[in-house]
C-alpha positions as MATLAB code, in Angstrom:
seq = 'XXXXXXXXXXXXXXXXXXXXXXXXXXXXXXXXXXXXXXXXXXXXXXXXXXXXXXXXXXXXXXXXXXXXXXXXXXXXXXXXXXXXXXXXXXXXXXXXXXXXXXXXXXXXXXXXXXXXXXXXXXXXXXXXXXXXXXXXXXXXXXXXXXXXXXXXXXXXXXXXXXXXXXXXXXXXXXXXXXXXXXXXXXXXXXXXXXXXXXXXXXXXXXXXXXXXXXXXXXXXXXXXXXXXXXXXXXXXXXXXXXXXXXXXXXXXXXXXXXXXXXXXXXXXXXXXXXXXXXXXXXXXXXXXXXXXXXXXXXXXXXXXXXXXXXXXXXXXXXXXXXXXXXXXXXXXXXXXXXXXXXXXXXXXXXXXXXXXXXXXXXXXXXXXXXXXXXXXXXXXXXXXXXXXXXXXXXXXXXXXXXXXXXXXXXXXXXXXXXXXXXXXXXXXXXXXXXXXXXXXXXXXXXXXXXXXXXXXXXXXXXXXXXXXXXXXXXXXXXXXXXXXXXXXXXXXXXXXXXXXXXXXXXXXXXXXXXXXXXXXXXXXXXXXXXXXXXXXXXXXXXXXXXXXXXXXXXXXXXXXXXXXXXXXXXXXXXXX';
ca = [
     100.386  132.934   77.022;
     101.230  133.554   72.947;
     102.590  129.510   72.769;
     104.969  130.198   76.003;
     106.335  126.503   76.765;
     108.300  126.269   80.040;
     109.657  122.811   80.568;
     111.183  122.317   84.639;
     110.252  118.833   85.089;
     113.213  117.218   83.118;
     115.644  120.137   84.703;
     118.467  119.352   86.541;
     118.188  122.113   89.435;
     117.949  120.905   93.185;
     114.613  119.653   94.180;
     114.060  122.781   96.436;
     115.211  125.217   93.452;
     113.294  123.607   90.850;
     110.248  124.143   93.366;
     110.771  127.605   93.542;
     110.828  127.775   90.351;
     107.991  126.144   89.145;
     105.720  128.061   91.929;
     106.943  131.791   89.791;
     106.110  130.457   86.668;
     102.855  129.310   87.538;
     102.006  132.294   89.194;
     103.745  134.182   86.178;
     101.307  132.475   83.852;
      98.306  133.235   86.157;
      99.142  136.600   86.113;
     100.008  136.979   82.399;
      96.324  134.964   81.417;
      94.842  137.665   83.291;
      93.281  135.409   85.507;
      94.414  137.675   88.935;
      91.707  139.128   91.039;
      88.437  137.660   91.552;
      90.183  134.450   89.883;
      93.160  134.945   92.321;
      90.504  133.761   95.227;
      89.796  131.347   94.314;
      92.766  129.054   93.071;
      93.634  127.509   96.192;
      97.444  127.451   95.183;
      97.770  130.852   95.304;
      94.605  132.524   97.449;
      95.839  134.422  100.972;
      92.421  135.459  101.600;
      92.582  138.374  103.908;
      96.701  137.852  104.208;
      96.933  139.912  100.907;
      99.113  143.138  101.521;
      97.580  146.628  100.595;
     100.386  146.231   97.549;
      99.073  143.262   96.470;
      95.292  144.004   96.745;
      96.379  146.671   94.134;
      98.456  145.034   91.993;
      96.269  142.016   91.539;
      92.668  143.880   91.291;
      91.913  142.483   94.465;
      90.877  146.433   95.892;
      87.230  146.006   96.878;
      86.962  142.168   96.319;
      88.268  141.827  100.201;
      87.106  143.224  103.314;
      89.734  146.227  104.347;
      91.586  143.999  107.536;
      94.542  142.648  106.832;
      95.334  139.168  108.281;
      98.486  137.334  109.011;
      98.728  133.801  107.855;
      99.109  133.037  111.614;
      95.775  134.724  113.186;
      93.743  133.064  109.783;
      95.509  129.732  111.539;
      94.178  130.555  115.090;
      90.847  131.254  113.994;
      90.312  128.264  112.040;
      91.675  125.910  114.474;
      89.117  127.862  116.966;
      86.387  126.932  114.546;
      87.535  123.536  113.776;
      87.677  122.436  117.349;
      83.698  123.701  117.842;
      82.701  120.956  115.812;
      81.691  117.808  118.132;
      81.596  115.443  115.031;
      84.857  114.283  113.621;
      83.780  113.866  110.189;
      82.266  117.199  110.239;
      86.032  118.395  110.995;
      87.128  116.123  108.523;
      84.913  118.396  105.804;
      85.888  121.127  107.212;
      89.818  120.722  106.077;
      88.738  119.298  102.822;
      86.616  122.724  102.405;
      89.861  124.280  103.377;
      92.001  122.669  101.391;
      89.737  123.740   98.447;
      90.021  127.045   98.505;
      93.513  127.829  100.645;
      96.162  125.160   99.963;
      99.196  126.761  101.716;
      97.143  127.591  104.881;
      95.695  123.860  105.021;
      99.069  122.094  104.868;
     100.005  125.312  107.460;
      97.665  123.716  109.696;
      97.992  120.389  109.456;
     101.941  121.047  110.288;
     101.645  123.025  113.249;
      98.374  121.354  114.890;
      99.635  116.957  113.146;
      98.810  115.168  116.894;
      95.595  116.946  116.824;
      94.875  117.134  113.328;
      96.203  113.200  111.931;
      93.556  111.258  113.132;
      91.074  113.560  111.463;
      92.766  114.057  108.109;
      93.570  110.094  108.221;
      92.791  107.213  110.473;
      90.039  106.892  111.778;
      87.810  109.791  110.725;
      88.648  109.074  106.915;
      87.134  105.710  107.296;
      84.121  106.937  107.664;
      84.667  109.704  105.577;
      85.411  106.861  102.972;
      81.798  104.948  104.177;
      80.142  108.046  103.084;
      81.872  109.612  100.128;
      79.112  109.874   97.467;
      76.986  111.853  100.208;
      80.034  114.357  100.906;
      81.465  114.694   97.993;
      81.391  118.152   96.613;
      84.350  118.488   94.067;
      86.686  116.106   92.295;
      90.239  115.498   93.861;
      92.682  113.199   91.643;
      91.380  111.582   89.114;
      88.883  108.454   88.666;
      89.922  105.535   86.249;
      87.304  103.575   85.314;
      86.485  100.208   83.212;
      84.599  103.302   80.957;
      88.202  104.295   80.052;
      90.077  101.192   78.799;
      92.281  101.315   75.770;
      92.188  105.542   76.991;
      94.135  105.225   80.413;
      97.118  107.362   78.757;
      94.612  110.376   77.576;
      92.780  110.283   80.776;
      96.205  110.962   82.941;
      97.421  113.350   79.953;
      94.022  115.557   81.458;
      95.465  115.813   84.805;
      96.741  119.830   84.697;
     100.078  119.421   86.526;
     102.422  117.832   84.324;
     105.810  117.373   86.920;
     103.868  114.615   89.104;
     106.434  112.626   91.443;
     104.237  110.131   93.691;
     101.333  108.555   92.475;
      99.058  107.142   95.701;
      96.487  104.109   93.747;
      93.479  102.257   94.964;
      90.874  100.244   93.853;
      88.937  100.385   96.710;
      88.598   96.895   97.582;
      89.944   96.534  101.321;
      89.627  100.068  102.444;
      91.135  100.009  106.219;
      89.492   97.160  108.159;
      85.995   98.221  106.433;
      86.118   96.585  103.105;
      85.080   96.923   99.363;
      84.172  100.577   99.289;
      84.824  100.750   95.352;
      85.025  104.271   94.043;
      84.588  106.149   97.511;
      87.717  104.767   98.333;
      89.296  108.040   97.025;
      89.582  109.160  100.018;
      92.536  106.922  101.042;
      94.572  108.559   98.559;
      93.708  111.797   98.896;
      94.092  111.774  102.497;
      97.613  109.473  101.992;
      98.914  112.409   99.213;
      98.054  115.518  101.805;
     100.578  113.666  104.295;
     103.403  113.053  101.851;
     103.089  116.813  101.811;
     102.289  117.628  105.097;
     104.283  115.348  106.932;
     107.599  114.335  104.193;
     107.444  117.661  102.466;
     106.260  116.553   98.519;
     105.234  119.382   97.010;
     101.315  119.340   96.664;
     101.500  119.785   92.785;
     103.704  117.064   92.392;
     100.999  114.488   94.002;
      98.296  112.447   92.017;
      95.122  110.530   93.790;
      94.176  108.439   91.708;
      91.060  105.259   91.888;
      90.649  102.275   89.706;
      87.369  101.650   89.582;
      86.178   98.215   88.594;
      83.097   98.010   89.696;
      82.348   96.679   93.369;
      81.103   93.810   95.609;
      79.381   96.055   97.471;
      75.366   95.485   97.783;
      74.811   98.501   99.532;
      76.536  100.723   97.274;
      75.414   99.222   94.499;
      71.532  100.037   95.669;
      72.491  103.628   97.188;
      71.487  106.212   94.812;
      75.059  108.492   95.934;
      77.405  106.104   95.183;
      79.969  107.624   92.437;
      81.122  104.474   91.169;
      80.224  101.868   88.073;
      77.364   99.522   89.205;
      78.125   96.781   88.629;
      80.265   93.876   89.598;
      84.049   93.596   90.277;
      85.970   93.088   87.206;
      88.292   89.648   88.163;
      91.278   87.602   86.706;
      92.622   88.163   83.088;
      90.243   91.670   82.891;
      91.453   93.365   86.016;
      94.742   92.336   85.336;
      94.914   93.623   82.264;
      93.309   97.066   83.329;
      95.897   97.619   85.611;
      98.708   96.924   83.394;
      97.476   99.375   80.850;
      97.319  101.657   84.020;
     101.313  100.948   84.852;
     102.627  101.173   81.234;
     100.407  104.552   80.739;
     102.094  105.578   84.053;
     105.304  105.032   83.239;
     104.894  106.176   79.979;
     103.813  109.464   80.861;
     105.664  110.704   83.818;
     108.742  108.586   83.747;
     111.008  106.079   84.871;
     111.402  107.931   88.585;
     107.438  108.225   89.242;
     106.679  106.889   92.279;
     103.312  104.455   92.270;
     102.268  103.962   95.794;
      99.748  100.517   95.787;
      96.886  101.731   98.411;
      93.899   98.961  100.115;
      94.095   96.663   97.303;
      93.087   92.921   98.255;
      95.658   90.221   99.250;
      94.672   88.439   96.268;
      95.769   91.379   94.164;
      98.207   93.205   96.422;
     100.936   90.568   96.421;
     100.645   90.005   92.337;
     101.109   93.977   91.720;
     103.743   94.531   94.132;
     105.866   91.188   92.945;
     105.007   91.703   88.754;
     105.523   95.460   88.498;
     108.541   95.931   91.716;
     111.506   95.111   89.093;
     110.081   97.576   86.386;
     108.163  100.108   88.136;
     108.869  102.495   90.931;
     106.424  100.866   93.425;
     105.591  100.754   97.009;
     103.015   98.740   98.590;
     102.169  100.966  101.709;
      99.491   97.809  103.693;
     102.504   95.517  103.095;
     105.740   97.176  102.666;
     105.107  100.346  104.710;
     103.323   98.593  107.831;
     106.453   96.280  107.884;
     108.448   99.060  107.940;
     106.819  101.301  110.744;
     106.337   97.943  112.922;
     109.909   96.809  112.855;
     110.968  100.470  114.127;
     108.822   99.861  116.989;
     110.253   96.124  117.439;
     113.815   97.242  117.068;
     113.101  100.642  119.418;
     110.945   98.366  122.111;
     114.462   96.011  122.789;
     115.400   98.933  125.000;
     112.781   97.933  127.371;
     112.310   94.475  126.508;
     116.056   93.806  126.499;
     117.841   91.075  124.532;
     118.297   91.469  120.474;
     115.383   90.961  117.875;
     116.536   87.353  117.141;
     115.888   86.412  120.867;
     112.447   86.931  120.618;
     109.692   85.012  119.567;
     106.735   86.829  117.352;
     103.050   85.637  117.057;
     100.987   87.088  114.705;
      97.074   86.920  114.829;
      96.223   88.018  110.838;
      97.988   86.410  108.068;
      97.357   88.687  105.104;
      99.041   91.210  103.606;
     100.567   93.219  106.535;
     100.981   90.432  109.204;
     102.911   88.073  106.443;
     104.737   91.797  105.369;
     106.022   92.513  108.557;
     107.029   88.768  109.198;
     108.922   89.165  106.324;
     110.819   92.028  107.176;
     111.281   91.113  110.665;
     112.897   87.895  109.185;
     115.300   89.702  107.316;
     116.055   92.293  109.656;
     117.183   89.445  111.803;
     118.835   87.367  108.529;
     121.012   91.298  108.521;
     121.844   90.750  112.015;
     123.096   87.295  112.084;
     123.954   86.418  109.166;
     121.724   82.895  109.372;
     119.902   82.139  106.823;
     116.194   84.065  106.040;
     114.565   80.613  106.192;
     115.822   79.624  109.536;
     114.504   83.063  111.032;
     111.234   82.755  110.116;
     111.380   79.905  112.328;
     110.889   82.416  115.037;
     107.612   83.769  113.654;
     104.247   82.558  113.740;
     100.665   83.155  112.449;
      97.523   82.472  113.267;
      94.734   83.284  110.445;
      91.029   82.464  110.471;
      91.826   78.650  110.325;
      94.665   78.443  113.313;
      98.129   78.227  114.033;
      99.255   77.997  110.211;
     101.341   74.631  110.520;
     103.181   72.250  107.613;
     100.469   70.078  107.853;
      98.175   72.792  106.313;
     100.293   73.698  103.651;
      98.522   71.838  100.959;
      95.658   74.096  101.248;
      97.522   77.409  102.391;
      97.653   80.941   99.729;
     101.338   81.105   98.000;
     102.076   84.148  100.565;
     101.337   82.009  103.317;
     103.133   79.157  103.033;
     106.728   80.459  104.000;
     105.114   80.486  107.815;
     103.789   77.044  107.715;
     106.190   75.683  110.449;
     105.894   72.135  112.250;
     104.145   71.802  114.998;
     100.994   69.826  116.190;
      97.165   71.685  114.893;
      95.949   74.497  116.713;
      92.581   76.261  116.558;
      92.596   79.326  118.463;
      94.735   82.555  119.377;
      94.773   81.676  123.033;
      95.756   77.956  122.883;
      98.654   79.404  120.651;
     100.003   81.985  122.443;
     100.318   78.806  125.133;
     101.469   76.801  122.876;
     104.326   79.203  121.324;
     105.291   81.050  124.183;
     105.623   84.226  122.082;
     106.998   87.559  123.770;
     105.547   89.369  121.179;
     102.119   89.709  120.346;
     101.161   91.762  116.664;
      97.488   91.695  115.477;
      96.600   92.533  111.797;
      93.166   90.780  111.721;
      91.148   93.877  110.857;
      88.752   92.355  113.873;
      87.778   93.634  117.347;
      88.399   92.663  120.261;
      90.383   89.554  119.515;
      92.678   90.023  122.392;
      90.437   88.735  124.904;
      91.621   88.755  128.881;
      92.551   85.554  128.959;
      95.200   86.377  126.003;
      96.444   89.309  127.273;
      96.927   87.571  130.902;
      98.413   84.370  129.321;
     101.166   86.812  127.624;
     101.779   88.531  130.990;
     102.276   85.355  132.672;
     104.744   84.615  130.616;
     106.770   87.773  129.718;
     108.030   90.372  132.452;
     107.193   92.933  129.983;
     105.422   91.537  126.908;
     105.023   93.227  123.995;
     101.010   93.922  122.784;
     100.363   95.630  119.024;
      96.819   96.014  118.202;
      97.231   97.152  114.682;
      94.019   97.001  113.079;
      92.281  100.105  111.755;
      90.329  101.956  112.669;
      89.672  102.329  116.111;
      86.713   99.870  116.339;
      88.954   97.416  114.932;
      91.703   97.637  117.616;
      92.554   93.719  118.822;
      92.253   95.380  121.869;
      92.486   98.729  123.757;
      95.324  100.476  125.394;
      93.413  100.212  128.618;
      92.805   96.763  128.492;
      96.414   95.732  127.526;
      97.902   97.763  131.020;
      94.885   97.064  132.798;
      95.105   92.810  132.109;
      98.611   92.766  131.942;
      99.050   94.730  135.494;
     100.532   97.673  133.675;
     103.794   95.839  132.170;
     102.828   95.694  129.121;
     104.662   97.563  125.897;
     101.592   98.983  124.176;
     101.426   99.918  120.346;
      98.328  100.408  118.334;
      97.232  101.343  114.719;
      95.172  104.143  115.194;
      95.277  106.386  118.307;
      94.488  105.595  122.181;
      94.288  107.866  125.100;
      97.231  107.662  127.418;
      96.008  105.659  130.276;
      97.280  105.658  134.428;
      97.865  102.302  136.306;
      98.822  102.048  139.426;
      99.698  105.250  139.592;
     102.337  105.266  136.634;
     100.894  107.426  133.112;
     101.448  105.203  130.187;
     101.766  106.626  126.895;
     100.348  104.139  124.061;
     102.885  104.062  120.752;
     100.910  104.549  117.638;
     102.097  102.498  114.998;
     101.152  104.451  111.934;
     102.284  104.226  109.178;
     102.681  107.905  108.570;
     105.731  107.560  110.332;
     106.795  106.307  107.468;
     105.583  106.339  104.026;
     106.229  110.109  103.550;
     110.161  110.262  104.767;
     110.238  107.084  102.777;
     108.811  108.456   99.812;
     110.392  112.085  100.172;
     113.576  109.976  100.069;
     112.949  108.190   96.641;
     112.261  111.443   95.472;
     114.797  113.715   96.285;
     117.555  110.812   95.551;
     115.917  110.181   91.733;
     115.628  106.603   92.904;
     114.608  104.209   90.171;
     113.699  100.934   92.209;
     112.536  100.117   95.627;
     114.709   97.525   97.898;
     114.269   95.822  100.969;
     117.041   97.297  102.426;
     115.561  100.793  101.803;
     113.060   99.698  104.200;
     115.226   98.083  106.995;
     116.912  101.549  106.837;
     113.619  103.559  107.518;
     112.728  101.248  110.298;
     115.947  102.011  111.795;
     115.829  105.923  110.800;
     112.894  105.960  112.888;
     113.826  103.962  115.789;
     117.237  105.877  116.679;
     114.199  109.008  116.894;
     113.446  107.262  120.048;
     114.925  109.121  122.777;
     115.440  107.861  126.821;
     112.990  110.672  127.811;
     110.507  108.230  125.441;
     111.725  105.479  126.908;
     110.990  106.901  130.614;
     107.090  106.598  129.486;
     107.094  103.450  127.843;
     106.724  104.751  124.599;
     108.593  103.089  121.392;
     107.835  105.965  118.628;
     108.417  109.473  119.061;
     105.931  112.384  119.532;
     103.871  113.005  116.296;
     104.671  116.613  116.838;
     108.627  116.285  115.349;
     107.124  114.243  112.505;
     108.697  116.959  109.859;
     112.633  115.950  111.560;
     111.258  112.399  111.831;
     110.925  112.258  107.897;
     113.621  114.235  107.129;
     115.692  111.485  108.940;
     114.038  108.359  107.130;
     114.633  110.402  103.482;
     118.280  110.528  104.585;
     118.644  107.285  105.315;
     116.316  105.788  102.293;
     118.442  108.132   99.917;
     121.992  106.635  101.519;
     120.577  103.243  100.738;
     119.198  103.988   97.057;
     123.202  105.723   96.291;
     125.090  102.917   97.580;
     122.872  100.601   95.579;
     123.515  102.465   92.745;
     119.897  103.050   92.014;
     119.428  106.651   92.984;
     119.939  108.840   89.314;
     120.434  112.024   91.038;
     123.730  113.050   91.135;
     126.451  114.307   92.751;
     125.045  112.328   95.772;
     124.593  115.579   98.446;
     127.291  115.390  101.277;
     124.766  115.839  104.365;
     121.611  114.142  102.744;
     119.661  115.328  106.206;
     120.636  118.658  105.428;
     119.585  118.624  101.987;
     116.051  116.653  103.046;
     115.320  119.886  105.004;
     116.132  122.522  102.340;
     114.140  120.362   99.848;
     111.051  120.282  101.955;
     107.614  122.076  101.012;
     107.104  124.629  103.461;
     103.103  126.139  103.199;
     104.031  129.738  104.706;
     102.364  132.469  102.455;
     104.866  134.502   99.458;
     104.677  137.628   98.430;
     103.415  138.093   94.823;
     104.768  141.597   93.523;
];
């Protein structure tokens, strides 16, 4: 390239312009370096495969290096979804993407798109769990980058070797509460790996603007530290004053490098460590906590969408929560203040309406003493109480949410005691993944005679009673995170507020049409997920301009228009 230096990523073109243009120039400088041809196949950015036109094939030296049939980017779809769906094993479908997404970016994110219901729970929850479980033994080629203890004092030259230079979002983990399967350490990579292909897939990031990265500080792990695979340091977690100070180099080298408008998305980090990053680095940092800030959001759609056939307004309801960590005290929170909006009382007198129940029992005053920092806002009066079912008698809840990252924890007798008292109560068994469910969706309608409002974390089979199909809600976060993110984006936005999220929840509940309603169902299909986000960036943006923290300006007049036109799209170009 003789010294050519093109700088877009401080331009001031539309996101969807600026796009455009970056994708030329980085095919012009492909070109130019004479890396076309052979090299051409194989940069998954810019390989067709057989979709390369007789033009091209000349143009780009590719005569000879292809077999003579030319394929549309639509039949190469069909016949990978054909050979996808062969495979009985979902991880092995899970490799299969990954292999895809290796070598042909645009047609991966083309399938993912057009195929998301079938597609999500392989990409994401619950195949990547185990994909996660056994990283070191499938892992073939580096995605994002790794920050270890190894690098300290360097954390600035290791992101400086990262090739794309315009990054917007940022997805972090340190691998220490992956799903409900715990300290992973480094193999937890594939959390955000799998989180980054759905901010492109599903909120339309660009792929080249999205960094995986893992912190790797060791792990707690025995088994990983005696398996011979694992990718990670062997040794011990790094605690306190050291891993604090890791991950503070990590944000100022962050911010440093890519901006004041890079998005850091906080991914399976511990409650001990969650809470401290989100609350030190929220009024300096673009940040979003996805376990605490994102569940909250994606839950209180379903709350606020579920009145419809509950009836009554959020603040007559009563919520018991059976997990007290970092989502169940997140959503409470934002539940709380959706109501506090409402009303106008007082955020401390609506949590009044919200109860938890962690390991210990009903968290009460008189176990404040003893309670965590993020706990004690919940610690309400009220006589000691040991277990989930004695609560739900005791509190009379109409809503039942359950974030304990354990089984089976909605026994019968719970399930029954919340049908006895609720005409329709509302059940969410949000633990992931699947195995982790508080219960099933055919065990909520089944013990609750079918009037149960049914959500869950990671997907359930719709399920018949009495002769009536009901269609289980799926409270994913993916709902969420990527319009949400898409949003910050596209608006410049500098900070994250609360009220960014009470917006999304609501984005995404109004998506809830009476045809929904008709078959008890509280979200909306999967399959209009691309609308869905387009929506929620709308409405974050709106948010981020009237609280004067969104930098880029003129504000557009029809923000869902513009969401649309800023979208990635993976449909093939044609390179002259």
């Amino acid at each position: 390239m003789c010294g050519l230096m093109i700088n877009v990523s401080g331009s001031k073109l539309p996101t969807c312009l600026m796009n455009r243009v970056t994708s030329y120039l980085l095919l012009y400088v492909l070109l130019v370096e004479g890396r076309s041809g052979y090299n051409l196949l194989r940069d998954p950015r810019y390989n067709k495969g057989l979709a390369f036109t007789e033009r091209e094939r000349d143009a780009h030296y590719l005569r000879g290096l292809l077999p003579p049939v030319i394929s549309s980017q639509e039949l190469q779809e069909k016949k990978l979804m054909q050979s996808i769906r062969q495979y009985d094993v979902p991880l092995h479908k899970y490799v299969a993407m990954m292999e895809l997404e290796e070598r042909n970016e645009r047609l991966f994110y083309k399938l993912l798109i057009d195929n998301v219901e079938e597609l999500l729970p392989i990409v994401y929850t619950p195949t990547v769990g185990e994909a996660c479980q056994k990283y070191g033994s499938i892992f073939k080629r580096p995605q994002g980058l790794y920050i270890s203890l190894n690098e300290k004092g360097r954390i600035l030259e290791v992101l400086k070797n990262w090739p794309e230079k315009s990054i917007q979002v940022i997805v972090v983990t340190d691998g220490e509460r992956i799903l409900g399967l715990g300290d992973l350490g480094c193999q937890g990579m594939g959390i955000p790996v799998g989180k980054l292909a759905l901010y492109t897939a599903l909120g339309g990031v660009r792929p080249s603007a999205c960094l995986p990265i893992t912190i790797d500080v060791g792990t707690n792990n025995e088994k990983l530290l005696n398996d011979e695979f694992y990718i990670g340091l062997k040794q011990r977690r790094a605690t306190g004053q050291e891993y604090y100070d890791f991950l503070h180099e990590f944000m100022s080298a962050v911010k440093q490098n890519y901006g004041e408008k890079i998005l850091v998305q906080f991914e399976d980090f511990a409650n001990h460590n969650a809470f401290e990053l989100l609350a030190k680095y929220r009024t300096s940092h673009l940040v979003f906590n996805d376990d605490i800030q994102g569940t909250a959001s994606v839950v209180l759609a379903g709350l606020i969408a579920s009145l419809k056939l509950l009836g009554g307004a959020l603040c007559d309801h009563t919520f018991l929560f059976l997990g007290a960590g970092e989502a169940g005290t997140g959503i409470a929170e934002l539940i709380a203040l959706e109501i506090s909006n409402k009303t106008k009382i007082p955020v401390e007198e609506t949590r009044k309406k919200i109860w938890l129940v962690d390991s210990k029992g009903l968290i009460v005053s008189g176990r404040k003493e003893t309670l965590q920092a993020f706990k004690k806002p919940w610690a309400h009066e009220h006589e000691p109480v040991n277990n989930l079912l004695d609560a739900v008698k005791a509190v009379k809840p109409t809503v039942l949410i359950g974030t304990s990252g354990t089984g089976r924890t909605f026994t019968k007798e719970v399930v029954e005691a919340m049908a006895c008292m609720n005409k329709r109560p509302l059940i969410m068994a949000l633990s992931n993944p699947t195995s982790q469910a508080e219960c099933t969706a055919e065990e909520a309608y089944t013990w609750s005679e079918g009037r149960a409002v049914f959500a869950s974390g990671s997907p359930f089979p719709s399920f018949e009673y009495d002769g009536k199909l009901n269609i289980p809600g799926q409270a994913n976060n993916c709902y969420i995170f990527p319009g949400f993110g898409f949003g910050l984006v596209m608006s410049g936005t500098i900070r994250v507020h609360d009220d960014m999220l009470l917006a999304a929840s609501e984005a995404l509940a109004a998506q809830v049409t009476e045809e929904h309603y008709a078959k008890g169902m509280i979200y909306p299909p999967f399959a209009d997920i691309r609308k869905i986000s387009a929506h929620i960036a709308a409405s974050v943006a709106a948010k981020a301009y009237e609280l004067g923290v969104a930098t880029r300006l003129p504000r557009p007049a029809d923000l869902v228009k513009y969401a649309e036109s800023c979208m990635y799209t993976p449909n093939y170009r044609s390179y002259r």
